[in-house]
Coordinates of C-alpha atoms in Angstrom, one line a residue:
M349 CA -0.1 0.0 0.3
S350 CA 1.1 3.9 -0.3
S351 CA 0.1 7.1 1.2
V352 CA 1.3 10.4 1.0
G353 CA 2.8 12.6 3.7
L354 CA 5.1 16.1 3.7
N355 CA 7.8 14.3 3.4
G356 CA 7.0 11.9 0.6
T357 CA 5.1 8.9 -0.1
V358 CA 4.9 5.9 2.6
V359 CA 5.3 2.4 0.6
Q360 CA 4.8 -0.7 2.3
S361 CA 5.8 -4.2 0.9
G362 CA 5.5 -6.7 2.9
S363 CA 6.3 -6.2 6.6
R364 CA 8.7 -3.4 5.2
I365 CA 7.8 0.4 5.0
F366 CA 9.8 2.8 2.6
V367 CA 9.5 6.7 2.4
S368 CA 9.9 7.8 -1.2
G369 CA 9.2 10.4 -3.9
S370 CA 7.8 13.5 -2.8
S371 CA 11.7 15.3 -1.9
S372 CA 12.6 14.4 -5.6
G373 CA 9.2 15.0 -7.4
I374 CA 10.3 11.6 -9.4
D375 CA 7.4 9.0 -9.9
T376 CA 9.3 6.5 -8.0
N377 CA 6.4 3.9 -7.7
A378 CA 5.7 4.1 -11.7
L379 CA 9.6 3.6 -12.4
I380 CA 10.0 0.5 -10.2
D381 CA 6.8 -0.7 -11.4
A382 CA 8.0 -0.1 -15.2
A383 CA 10.9 -2.0 -14.4
V384 CA 9.3 -5.1 -12.5
Q385 CA 6.8 -5.3 -15.7
Q386 CA 9.7 -5.7 -17.9
R387 CA 11.0 -8.7 -16.1
L388 CA 7.3 -9.9 -15.5
R389 CA 6.7 -10.2 -19.5
E390 CA 8.9 -13.5 -19.8
A391 CA 6.0 -14.7 -17.8
D392 CA 3.5 -13.4 -19.1
L393 CA 4.8 -14.9 -22.4
I394 CA 5.3 -18.4 -20.6
D395 CA 1.3 -18.3 -19.2
I396 CA 0.2 -17.4 -23.1
R397 CA 2.3 -20.9 -24.3
I398 CA 0.7 -22.8 -21.7
D399 CA -2.8 -21.7 -22.0
E400 CA -1.7 -23.2 -25.7
N401 CA -0.9 -26.2 -24.6
L402 CA -4.0 -26.5 -22.3
L403 CA -6.2 -25.8 -25.5
R404 CA -4.3 -28.0 -27.3
S405 CA -4.7 -30.9 -24.8
Q406 CA -8.2 -30.2 -24.7
G407 CA -8.0 -31.1 -28.8
Y408 CA -6.4 -34.1 -28.4
D409 CA -9.1 -35.1 -25.4
Q410 CA -11.9 -34.9 -28.1
L411 CA -9.9 -36.7 -30.8
Q412 CA -8.9 -39.2 -28.4
A413 CA -12.6 -40.1 -27.4
L414 CA -13.8 -39.6 -31.1
G415 CA -11.4 -42.2 -32.2
G416 CA -12.1 -44.2 -29.0
S417 CA -15.9 -43.8 -30.4
V418 CA -14.9 -45.1 -33.9
Q419 CA -12.7 -48.2 -32.3
S420 CA -15.7 -49.1 -30.3
S421 CA -18.5 -49.2 -33.3
L422 CA -16.1 -51.9 -34.4
D423 CA -16.2 -53.8 -31.6
A424 CA -19.4 -55.9 -32.9
L425 CA -18.3 -56.3 -36.4
R426 CA -14.8 -57.2 -36.0
R427 CA -13.6 -60.9 -35.2
S428 CA -13.9 -62.5 -31.6
Y429 CA -11.0 -64.9 -30.5
G430 CA -9.9 -68.1 -28.3
F431 CA -11.2 -71.5 -28.0
S432 CA -14.6 -69.8 -26.8
G433 CA -14.5 -66.8 -29.5
S434 CA -18.2 -66.9 -30.9
G435 CA -20.9 -65.2 -30.2
S436 CA -19.9 -61.7 -29.2
S437 CA -19.9 -60.2 -33.0
V438 CA -23.0 -59.5 -34.8
Y439 CA -23.0 -62.1 -37.6
E440 CA -23.4 -64.8 -34.8
Q441 CA -26.6 -62.9 -33.6
K442 CA -29.9 -64.3 -34.7
T443 CA -33.4 -63.0 -34.9
G444 CA -36.9 -64.6 -35.4
T445 CA -39.9 -63.1 -37.2
L446 CA -43.3 -64.6 -36.5
S447 CA -46.4 -65.1 -38.8
S448 CA -49.7 -67.0 -37.9
N449 CA -52.6 -68.2 -40.5
T450 CA -55.1 -66.1 -38.8
A451 CA -55.9 -62.4 -37.7
T452 CA -54.6 -63.4 -34.1
D453 CA -51.5 -61.4 -33.4
P454 CA -48.7 -64.1 -32.9
T455 CA -46.9 -61.8 -30.6
S456 CA -50.1 -62.1 -27.9
L457 CA -50.0 -66.2 -27.9
L458 CA -46.2 -66.7 -27.5
N459 CA -43.5 -64.7 -26.4
V460 CA -40.0 -65.4 -28.4
S461 CA -36.1 -64.9 -27.3
I462 CA -33.3 -66.1 -29.6
D463 CA -29.6 -66.2 -28.9
E464 CA -26.6 -66.6 -31.0
T465 CA -26.4 -70.7 -30.8
A466 CA -30.0 -71.3 -32.2
A467 CA -30.3 -72.8 -35.8
S468 CA -31.4 -70.8 -38.8
G469 CA -34.8 -72.3 -39.8
T470 CA -38.5 -72.3 -39.7
H471 CA -41.3 -73.8 -37.1
T472 CA -44.4 -74.1 -36.6
I473 CA -46.4 -73.8 -33.4
V474 CA -49.9 -74.2 -32.1
V475 CA -50.5 -73.0 -28.6
R476 CA -53.1 -75.5 -27.0
E477 CA -53.3 -74.8 -23.6
K478 CA -51.6 -71.8 -21.1
A479 CA -50.0 -72.9 -17.7
R480 CA -52.1 -72.2 -15.0
E481 CA -51.7 -72.2 -11.2
H482 CA -54.6 -74.5 -8.4
I483 CA -57.0 -72.1 -7.0
I484 CA -59.3 -73.1 -4.4
T485 CA -61.5 -70.5 -2.1
S486 CA -63.7 -71.4 0.8
D487 CA -67.2 -70.9 1.6
P488 CA -68.7 -67.5 1.8
I489 CA -67.9 -66.1 5.6
A490 CA -69.9 -62.9 6.7
D491 CA -66.9 -61.2 8.8
P492 CA -63.4 -62.2 8.3
T493 CA -62.3 -60.7 11.7
A494 CA -64.6 -63.0 13.3
A495 CA -63.7 -65.9 15.8
L496 CA -64.0 -69.5 13.9
G497 CA -63.8 -71.4 17.3
Q498 CA -61.9 -73.7 15.7
N499 CA -59.0 -75.9 16.8
G500 CA -57.1 -77.9 14.8
S501 CA -54.1 -78.5 12.4
F502 CA -53.7 -79.2 8.6
R503 CA -51.1 -78.9 6.0
L504 CA -51.2 -77.9 2.2
R505 CA -48.4 -77.8 0.1
L506 CA -47.2 -77.7 -3.7
P507 CA -45.4 -81.8 -4.4
G508 CA -41.7 -81.7 -3.7
Q509 CA -42.3 -78.7 -0.9
A510 CA -42.3 -78.8 2.7
Q511 CA -44.8 -80.2 4.9
I512 CA -45.7 -78.3 7.7
N513 CA -48.7 -77.3 9.7
I514 CA -50.8 -74.5 10.1
N515 CA -52.2 -74.6 13.6
V516 CA -55.7 -72.9 14.2
T517 CA -57.1 -72.1 17.7
G518 CA -60.4 -70.9 18.8
T519 CA -59.7 -67.8 18.5
D520 CA -58.0 -67.7 15.0
N521 CA -60.5 -65.5 12.4
L522 CA -60.3 -66.1 8.8
N523 CA -57.8 -63.1 8.8
D524 CA -55.4 -64.9 11.0
I525 CA -55.8 -68.3 8.8
A526 CA -54.6 -66.7 5.6
A527 CA -51.3 -65.3 7.6
K528 CA -50.6 -68.3 8.8
I529 CA -50.4 -69.8 5.6
N530 CA -48.3 -66.6 4.1
A531 CA -46.0 -67.3 6.9
V532 CA -44.4 -70.3 5.0
T533 CA -45.4 -69.9 1.7
A534 CA -42.1 -69.7 0.7
D535 CA -41.7 -73.3 2.2
T536 CA -44.9 -74.6 1.2
G537 CA -46.1 -72.9 -2.3
V538 CA -49.4 -72.4 -1.2
G539 CA -49.9 -68.4 -0.9
A540 CA -53.8 -67.5 0.7
A541 CA -55.6 -64.0 0.5
V542 CA -59.2 -63.1 1.9
V543 CA -61.1 -61.2 -1.1
K544 CA -64.2 -59.3 -0.3
V545 CA -66.8 -61.1 -3.3
N546 CA -69.5 -58.5 -2.5
E547 CA -70.9 -56.4 0.6
T548 CA -71.4 -58.8 3.2
N549 CA -69.4 -62.1 2.0
Y550 CA -65.7 -62.8 2.3
K551 CA -63.7 -65.7 0.7
L552 CA -60.5 -67.5 1.5
V553 CA -58.5 -68.0 -1.7
L554 CA -55.5 -70.9 -1.9
T555 CA -53.4 -70.2 -4.7
G556 CA -50.4 -72.6 -5.7
Q557 CA -47.3 -70.4 -7.0
E558 CA -46.2 -72.9 -9.1
T559 CA -48.4 -73.9 -12.6
G560 CA -49.4 -77.3 -13.7
V561 CA -49.5 -79.3 -10.3
N562 CA -52.2 -79.3 -7.7
I563 CA -52.3 -78.2 -4.3
R564 CA -51.8 -80.9 -1.7
R565 CA -53.9 -81.2 1.9
E566 CA -52.7 -83.1 4.1
G567 CA -52.2 -83.8 8.1
I568 CA -55.7 -82.8 9.1
S569 CA -56.2 -82.9 12.9
G570 CA -58.6 -82.1 15.9
D571 CA -61.4 -80.2 14.3
N572 CA -61.5 -79.9 10.6
V573 CA -61.0 -76.5 9.9
L574 CA -61.0 -76.6 6.1
Q575 CA -64.2 -78.5 6.4
A576 CA -65.4 -76.1 8.4
I577 CA -64.9 -72.7 6.5
G578 CA -65.7 -74.8 3.1
V579 CA -62.5 -75.3 1.6
L580 CA -63.0 -79.1 1.6
D581 CA -66.5 -81.0 1.6
G582 CA -67.9 -84.0 3.8
A583 CA -65.4 -86.2 1.9
N584 CA -62.2 -84.1 2.6
A585 CA -62.4 -83.1 -1.6
Y586 CA -62.1 -79.7 -2.6
K587 CA -65.4 -78.2 -2.7
N588 CA -65.0 -74.7 -4.4
T589 CA -62.5 -74.9 -7.2
A590 CA -61.6 -71.2 -8.8
Q591 CA -58.9 -72.7 -11.2
T592 CA -57.8 -75.8 -12.0
S593 CA -54.0 -76.5 -12.7
E594 CA -52.6 -76.6 -16.2
K595 CA -49.9 -77.7 -17.9
A596 CA -48.9 -75.8 -20.9
R597 CA -49.2 -77.6 -23.9
L598 CA -47.8 -76.6 -27.5
T599 CA -48.2 -78.4 -31.1
Y600 CA -44.7 -78.4 -32.0
N601 CA -43.7 -79.2 -36.1
G602 CA -46.7 -81.4 -34.9
I603 CA -45.6 -83.2 -32.0
D604 CA -47.4 -82.4 -29.0
I605 CA -45.4 -80.9 -25.7
A606 CA -46.1 -80.5 -22.5
R607 CA -44.4 -78.3 -19.3
D608 CA -45.8 -77.4 -16.1
D609 CA -44.8 -74.3 -16.8
N610 CA -45.0 -71.5 -19.8
S611 CA -41.0 -72.0 -20.2
F612 CA -40.1 -73.7 -23.4
D613 CA -36.3 -73.2 -23.1
D614 CA -34.9 -76.8 -24.0
L615 CA -37.2 -77.5 -27.1
I616 CA -35.4 -75.4 -29.6
T617 CA -31.8 -75.3 -28.7
G618 CA -31.2 -71.1 -28.3
V619 CA -34.6 -70.6 -28.3
N620 CA -37.0 -69.3 -25.3
L621 CA -40.5 -69.8 -25.9
D622 CA -43.0 -68.2 -23.5
V623 CA -46.9 -68.6 -23.8
L624 CA -48.7 -66.2 -22.8
N625 CA -52.3 -67.2 -23.9
A626 CA -53.8 -70.3 -26.2
D627 CA -55.8 -70.3 -29.4
V628 CA -55.3 -73.8 -30.9
G629 CA -57.4 -72.5 -34.0
T630 CA -53.8 -70.5 -34.9
T631 CA -50.8 -72.1 -36.4
I632 CA -47.6 -69.8 -35.6
T633 CA -44.5 -69.9 -37.6
L634 CA -41.5 -69.1 -36.4
N635 CA -38.6 -68.3 -39.0
I636 CA -35.0 -68.0 -37.0
G637 CA -32.2 -66.4 -39.4
Q638 CA -29.1 -64.0 -39.5
D639 CA -29.9 -60.8 -37.6
N640 CA -29.7 -58.8 -40.6
A641 CA -31.0 -55.2 -39.0
G642 CA -28.7 -56.2 -36.3
I643 CA -25.8 -56.1 -39.1
K644 CA -26.6 -53.2 -40.8
S645 CA -27.2 -51.1 -37.8
A646 CA -23.9 -52.0 -36.3
I647 CA -22.2 -51.0 -39.7
L648 CA -24.4 -47.7 -39.7
D649 CA -23.1 -47.2 -36.1
F650 CA -19.7 -47.4 -37.3
V651 CA -20.2 -45.2 -40.0
D652 CA -21.5 -42.3 -38.3
S653 CA -18.8 -43.0 -35.6
Y654 CA -15.9 -42.1 -38.5
N655 CA -18.1 -39.1 -39.7
A656 CA -18.2 -37.5 -36.4
L657 CA -14.5 -37.5 -36.5
R658 CA -14.2 -36.8 -40.0
D659 CA -16.4 -33.5 -38.5
F660 CA -13.8 -32.8 -36.2
V661 CA -10.6 -32.9 -38.5
L662 CA -12.4 -30.7 -41.0
Q663 CA -13.3 -28.1 -38.0
N664 CA -9.7 -28.3 -37.4
Q665 CA -8.5 -27.4 -41.1
V666 CA -10.3 -24.3 -41.0
V667 CA -8.5 -21.0 -41.6
N668 CA -10.3 -17.4 -42.0
S669 CA -9.7 -15.7 -45.0
D670 CA -7.5 -13.4 -43.4
G671 CA -5.3 -16.3 -42.5
T672 CA -5.9 -16.4 -39.5
V673 CA -7.0 -19.9 -37.2
P674 CA -10.8 -19.5 -35.7
E675 CA -10.7 -19.9 -32.1
D676 CA -12.8 -23.0 -32.1
V677 CA -9.7 -24.9 -34.1
L678 CA -7.6 -26.9 -31.2
L679 CA -5.3 -28.3 -34.0
A680 CA -4.4 -26.7 -36.4
N681 CA -1.7 -28.2 -38.7
D682 CA -1.8 -31.4 -35.9
N683 CA 0.7 -34.3 -37.3
L684 CA -1.4 -36.6 -35.2
L685 CA -4.7 -35.3 -36.1
E686 CA -3.3 -36.1 -39.7
Q687 CA -1.8 -39.3 -39.3
V688 CA -5.3 -40.6 -37.1
D689 CA -7.3 -39.5 -40.5
N690 CA -5.1 -40.8 -42.8
Q691 CA -4.6 -44.3 -41.9
L692 CA -8.7 -44.6 -41.5
Q693 CA -8.6 -43.2 -45.1
S694 CA -6.8 -45.3 -45.9
L695 CA -7.9 -48.1 -44.7
V696 CA -11.3 -47.6 -46.2
G697 CA -9.7 -48.2 -49.3
L698 CA -8.4 -51.3 -49.2
N699 CA -9.4 -54.5 -50.7
F700 CA -10.1 -57.1 -48.5
N701 CA -9.8 -61.0 -49.2
T702 CA -13.3 -62.2 -49.5
G703 CA -14.2 -63.3 -53.1
A704 CA -16.7 -61.2 -55.8
Q705 CA -16.5 -58.4 -53.8
E706 CA -13.8 -56.8 -51.8
T707 CA -14.1 -53.1 -50.7
L708 CA -16.4 -51.4 -48.8
A709 CA -17.4 -49.6 -51.8
E710 CA -18.8 -52.6 -53.4
I711 CA -21.1 -53.3 -50.7
G712 CA -22.3 -49.6 -50.9
I713 CA -20.1 -47.4 -48.6
E714 CA -18.1 -44.5 -50.3
F715 CA -16.4 -41.3 -49.9
D716 CA -18.1 -38.1 -50.2
A717 CA -16.4 -34.8 -51.6
N718 CA -15.2 -34.2 -48.0
N719 CA -13.6 -37.8 -47.3
R720 CA -16.6 -38.0 -45.3
L721 CA -18.4 -41.7 -45.7
T722 CA -22.2 -42.2 -47.2
V723 CA -23.9 -45.3 -47.4
D724 CA -26.1 -46.9 -50.3
E725 CA -28.7 -48.4 -48.6
L726 CA -30.0 -50.6 -51.5
V727 CA -26.5 -51.9 -52.2
L728 CA -25.9 -52.5 -48.3
D729 CA -29.1 -54.3 -47.5
T730 CA -28.6 -56.2 -51.1
A731 CA -25.1 -57.4 -49.8
I732 CA -26.2 -58.3 -46.7
I733 CA -29.1 -60.3 -47.6
D734 CA -28.1 -61.9 -50.5
D735 CA -24.3 -62.7 -49.4
P736 CA -23.7 -61.5 -46.2
D737 CA -20.6 -63.9 -46.0
V738 CA -19.0 -61.5 -48.2
V739 CA -20.3 -58.6 -45.7
R740 CA -18.7 -60.5 -42.7
N741 CA -15.7 -61.1 -44.5
I742 CA -15.0 -57.7 -46.0
F743 CA -15.1 -56.4 -42.2
Q744 CA -13.7 -59.2 -40.4
T745 CA -10.8 -61.2 -39.9
Q746 CA -10.2 -64.2 -41.8
Y747 CA -8.4 -66.9 -39.5
S748 CA -7.5 -70.5 -40.4
D749 CA -4.5 -73.2 -39.2
D750 CA -4.5 -77.0 -39.4
N751 CA -4.2 -78.2 -35.8
A752 CA -7.3 -78.9 -34.2
E753 CA -5.4 -78.4 -30.6
F754 CA -4.3 -74.9 -31.8
E755 CA -5.9 -71.5 -31.3
I756 CA -5.5 -67.7 -32.4
L757 CA -6.3 -66.1 -29.0
S758 CA -6.0 -62.1 -29.5
N759 CA -5.0 -60.4 -32.2
T760 CA -3.9 -56.4 -32.3
S761 CA -1.8 -56.5 -35.3
T762 CA -1.5 -54.1 -38.0
Q763 CA -0.2 -56.4 -40.4
V764 CA -2.9 -56.4 -43.2
S765 CA -2.0 -60.4 -44.0
L766 CA 0.3 -62.8 -43.0
N767 CA 0.8 -66.7 -44.1
F768 CA 3.4 -68.8 -42.1
A769 CA 4.2 -72.2 -41.0
L770 CA 5.1 -72.3 -37.4
D771 CA 7.1 -74.8 -35.8
I772 CA 6.4 -76.1 -32.0
T773 CA 9.0 -78.2 -30.1
T774 CA 8.2 -79.7 -27.4
D775 CA 9.9 -82.3 -24.8
G776 CA 6.5 -84.6 -24.7
T777 CA 5.2 -82.1 -22.3
N778 CA 6.1 -78.2 -22.7
I779 CA 6.8 -76.4 -25.3
T780 CA 11.3 -75.9 -25.8
N781 CA 11.6 -73.8 -29.1
V782 CA 9.0 -71.7 -31.4
S783 CA 10.1 -71.0 -34.6
V784 CA 9.4 -69.5 -38.1
G785 CA 11.5 -70.2 -41.1
G786 CA 14.4 -71.4 -38.4
D787 CA 14.3 -68.4 -36.6
N788 CA 13.3 -68.6 -33.0
T789 CA 13.7 -65.4 -32.5
L790 CA 10.5 -64.6 -34.1
F791 CA 7.9 -65.5 -31.2
T792 CA 7.8 -65.9 -27.3
F793 CA 6.3 -68.3 -25.3
S794 CA 5.5 -69.3 -21.9
G795 CA 3.5 -72.4 -21.0
G796 CA 1.3 -73.6 -23.9
T797 CA 1.3 -69.4 -24.7
I798 CA 2.7 -68.2 -28.1
K799 CA 3.4 -64.5 -28.7
G800 CA 4.4 -62.6 -31.6
A801 CA 8.2 -60.8 -30.6
A802 CA 7.8 -57.3 -30.5
G803 CA 9.3 -55.3 -33.0
T804 CA 8.7 -58.4 -35.7
I805 CA 5.4 -58.7 -38.0
Y806 CA 4.0 -61.4 -35.9
E807 CA 3.4 -58.6 -32.9
G808 CA 0.2 -58.3 -31.6
I809 CA -0.9 -61.7 -32.2
S810 CA -0.5 -64.8 -29.7
F811 CA -2.0 -68.3 -30.1
A812 CA -2.7 -71.2 -27.8
Y813 CA -1.3 -74.7 -28.5
V814 CA -2.8 -77.6 -25.8
G815 CA -0.7 -80.2 -27.6
T816 CA 2.1 -82.3 -26.5
A817 CA 3.5 -83.4 -29.5
S818 CA 6.1 -81.4 -32.0
T819 CA 4.3 -80.3 -34.7
T820 CA 4.1 -77.6 -37.7
V821 CA 1.1 -75.5 -37.7
N822 CA 0.1 -74.0 -41.1
I823 CA -1.6 -70.2 -40.4
A824 CA -3.6 -68.0 -42.7
F825 CA -3.9 -64.8 -41.6
D826 CA -6.2 -62.0 -43.5
Q827 CA -7.6 -58.9 -41.8
G828 CA -10.8 -57.6 -42.0
F829 CA -11.6 -54.0 -41.8
A830 CA -13.1 -54.1 -38.9
D831 CA -10.0 -55.8 -36.6
L832 CA -7.2 -53.8 -38.9
A833 CA -9.1 -50.2 -38.3
S834 CA -9.5 -50.7 -34.6
N835 CA -6.0 -52.5 -34.2
T836 CA -4.7 -49.4 -35.8
L837 CA -6.7 -47.0 -33.3
E838 CA -5.0 -49.1 -30.5
G839 CA -1.9 -47.7 -31.1
L840 CA -2.8 -44.2 -31.2
V841 CA -6.1 -43.5 -29.0
N842 CA -5.7 -46.1 -26.1
T843 CA -5.5 -44.1 -22.8
V844 CA -3.0 -45.5 -21.3
D845 CA 0.0 -45.7 -23.8
G846 CA -1.3 -45.0 -27.3
L847 CA -0.3 -41.9 -29.1
I848 CA -2.3 -39.3 -28.1
Q849 CA -2.4 -40.3 -24.3
Q850 CA 1.7 -39.9 -24.7
E851 CA 1.7 -36.1 -26.3
K852 CA -1.1 -35.3 -23.7
L853 CA 1.3 -36.6 -20.6
A854 CA 4.0 -34.2 -22.7
I855 CA 2.0 -31.5 -22.6
E856 CA 1.2 -32.0 -19.2
S857 CA 5.1 -32.7 -18.5
T858 CA 6.1 -29.6 -20.5
N859 CA 3.4 -27.3 -18.4
E860 CA 4.8 -28.2 -15.3
N861 CA 8.0 -27.2 -16.5
L862 CA 6.6 -24.3 -18.0
Q863 CA 4.8 -23.1 -14.7
S864 CA 7.9 -23.8 -12.6
R865 CA 9.6 -21.2 -14.8
A866 CA 7.1 -18.4 -14.6
D867 CA 6.6 -19.1 -11.0
R868 CA 10.7 -18.5 -10.9
V869 CA 10.7 -15.2 -12.7
R870 CA 8.0 -13.7 -10.8
E871 CA 9.8 -14.4 -7.8
R872 CA 13.0 -12.9 -9.3
A873 CA 11.0 -9.7 -10.6
E874 CA 9.5 -9.4 -6.8
A875 CA 13.0 -9.5 -5.4
Y876 CA 13.8 -7.3 -7.7
R877 CA 10.4 -5.1 -6.9
L878 CA 11.9 -4.8 -3.4
S879 CA 15.6 -4.3 -4.1
L880 CA 14.2 -0.8 -6.5
I881 CA 12.0 0.4 -3.2
E882 CA 14.7 0.1 -1.2
R883 CA 17.2 1.8 -3.2
Y884 CA 14.8 4.6 -3.9
A885 CA 13.5 4.9 -0.5
R886 CA 17.7 5.6 0.2
F887 CA 17.7 7.9 -2.4
E888 CA 14.3 10.1 -1.5
S889 CA 16.0 9.9 2.2
Q890 CA 19.3 11.1 1.5
L891 CA 17.8 13.6 -0.8
N892 CA 15.3 14.9 1.9
Q893 CA 18.3 15.0 4.2
A894 CA 19.7 17.2 2.1
N895 CA 16.8 19.4 1.5
G896 CA 16.4 20.0 5.1
L897 CA 20.1 21.2 5.8
L898 CA 19.5 23.4 2.9
N899 CA 16.6 24.7 4.7
Q900 CA 18.3 25.3 7.7
I901 CA 21.2 27.4 6.3
R902 CA 19.0 29.4 4.1
A903 CA 16.9 30.0 7.6
I904 CA 20.2 31.0 9.3
L905 CA 21.5 33.5 6.5
G906 CA 18.1 35.1 5.8
T907 CA 17.7 34.0 2.6
N908 CA 15.0 32.0 0.4
D909 CA 14.6 30.2 -2.8
D910 CA 13.9 33.7 -4.6
D911 CA 17.0 35.1 -3.8
N912 CA 20.3 35.7 -6.1

């Protein structure tokens, strides 16, 4: 802070106070600030570099996320690997369509779920009976809260369930009996409810918790409580049956089938049928086939994510008419941005070893004038329906080997094609050597796992060998677009060690160093400020003392500033 007094300006810097200014008539504060600002200019320039780096890092965040979205969109289209590597790609997925020979909506009769293990084919189904629970009731009772005056016990259960006595005392009413039955429902499989059937009457309703089986009554002793309330007749048979238990019944491909419940999950492999309603006059036709809509959707998802990335690239290539770069351009002339864009574009144009159709363009996927992807959906639909294997082989890596005890485990390779003979030597139990053409430096091995060595053309692929004998495995490996593009992106957008992540970490490290430099500059500038304040304070103090002495001399001589 500072304040003006008779003998100068009081300046406080931290805990130190100095006098400056008035004696000399010089604005020492302005001189000090100007000198310090000159020293701080370097820190200000460093701050600008830090801000520019932060903006570039934000651009890399967006590039990494968009590239990651493209990679994720390819997951469904690429090959699954490993001994059990099936079912995760869209090509293995199955779908079903239902139709009927009547106006009845087949989905009102049957619910169908299908997984990838289902075989393509056509099935006919007639729903003859829906499975139902056994429901019995008591006679009407006027007051469910009135004591029944019964002392006895009984057991109610479904087949295979626990035998538990329901003990009734003379003070129990209808509600009490229902509560005692429900207390053991989890064990017996029988539930109870008191239902008001009209303004003057209530009934005890007993319901089996499973379909297709009857409620058993057992262990009646003491007063026959169930008979007293009208659940049983004089012969101990059920007196009031609201619903008989029924099994679910289908006619499947002409064969009558029955199950205790409404779920038929063991009739067709990979298919679960749930009966909703019965209609013996309606024949349902179930057609199971490849999920063509799912394949198309996965391809369109890739196209959308690719175009989002391409739009980001185009946005960062914009230059104003005066040659300046717009504020929203974060990665102008950036090498990594160009690398991601160029590598993906080059893959889109590749030929893939599929047969009649070998490129994305031949199934309707092409570049427009801005190198965004466009889709001719008619061409794509025709390819998916008429030749689905071609579509699959364009996107998915084709792999083969000639040994049943050998399998590819993983593929992160960026090689387009590999064909080689892998020589495996064992001691009868364990692998002792792996080579290609006599070179044993191309693969590493541990246990039964064989991996391509880093820096070789085999890097990124791994295999498993579960045999014990020495052998030669002939391997053919032709990458599909989805595998190749995903593997290429992995090296760029991986959030741990991809090139973009490495650049972000480098920017972070650079900014930390720059911030340290800026802090040091500011510390030195502040120290310089203190030294200038002290220097000017001494100058003003000395000048003030000299002026005081001069004034004393003038007073003694009787002169002033106006005397000659």
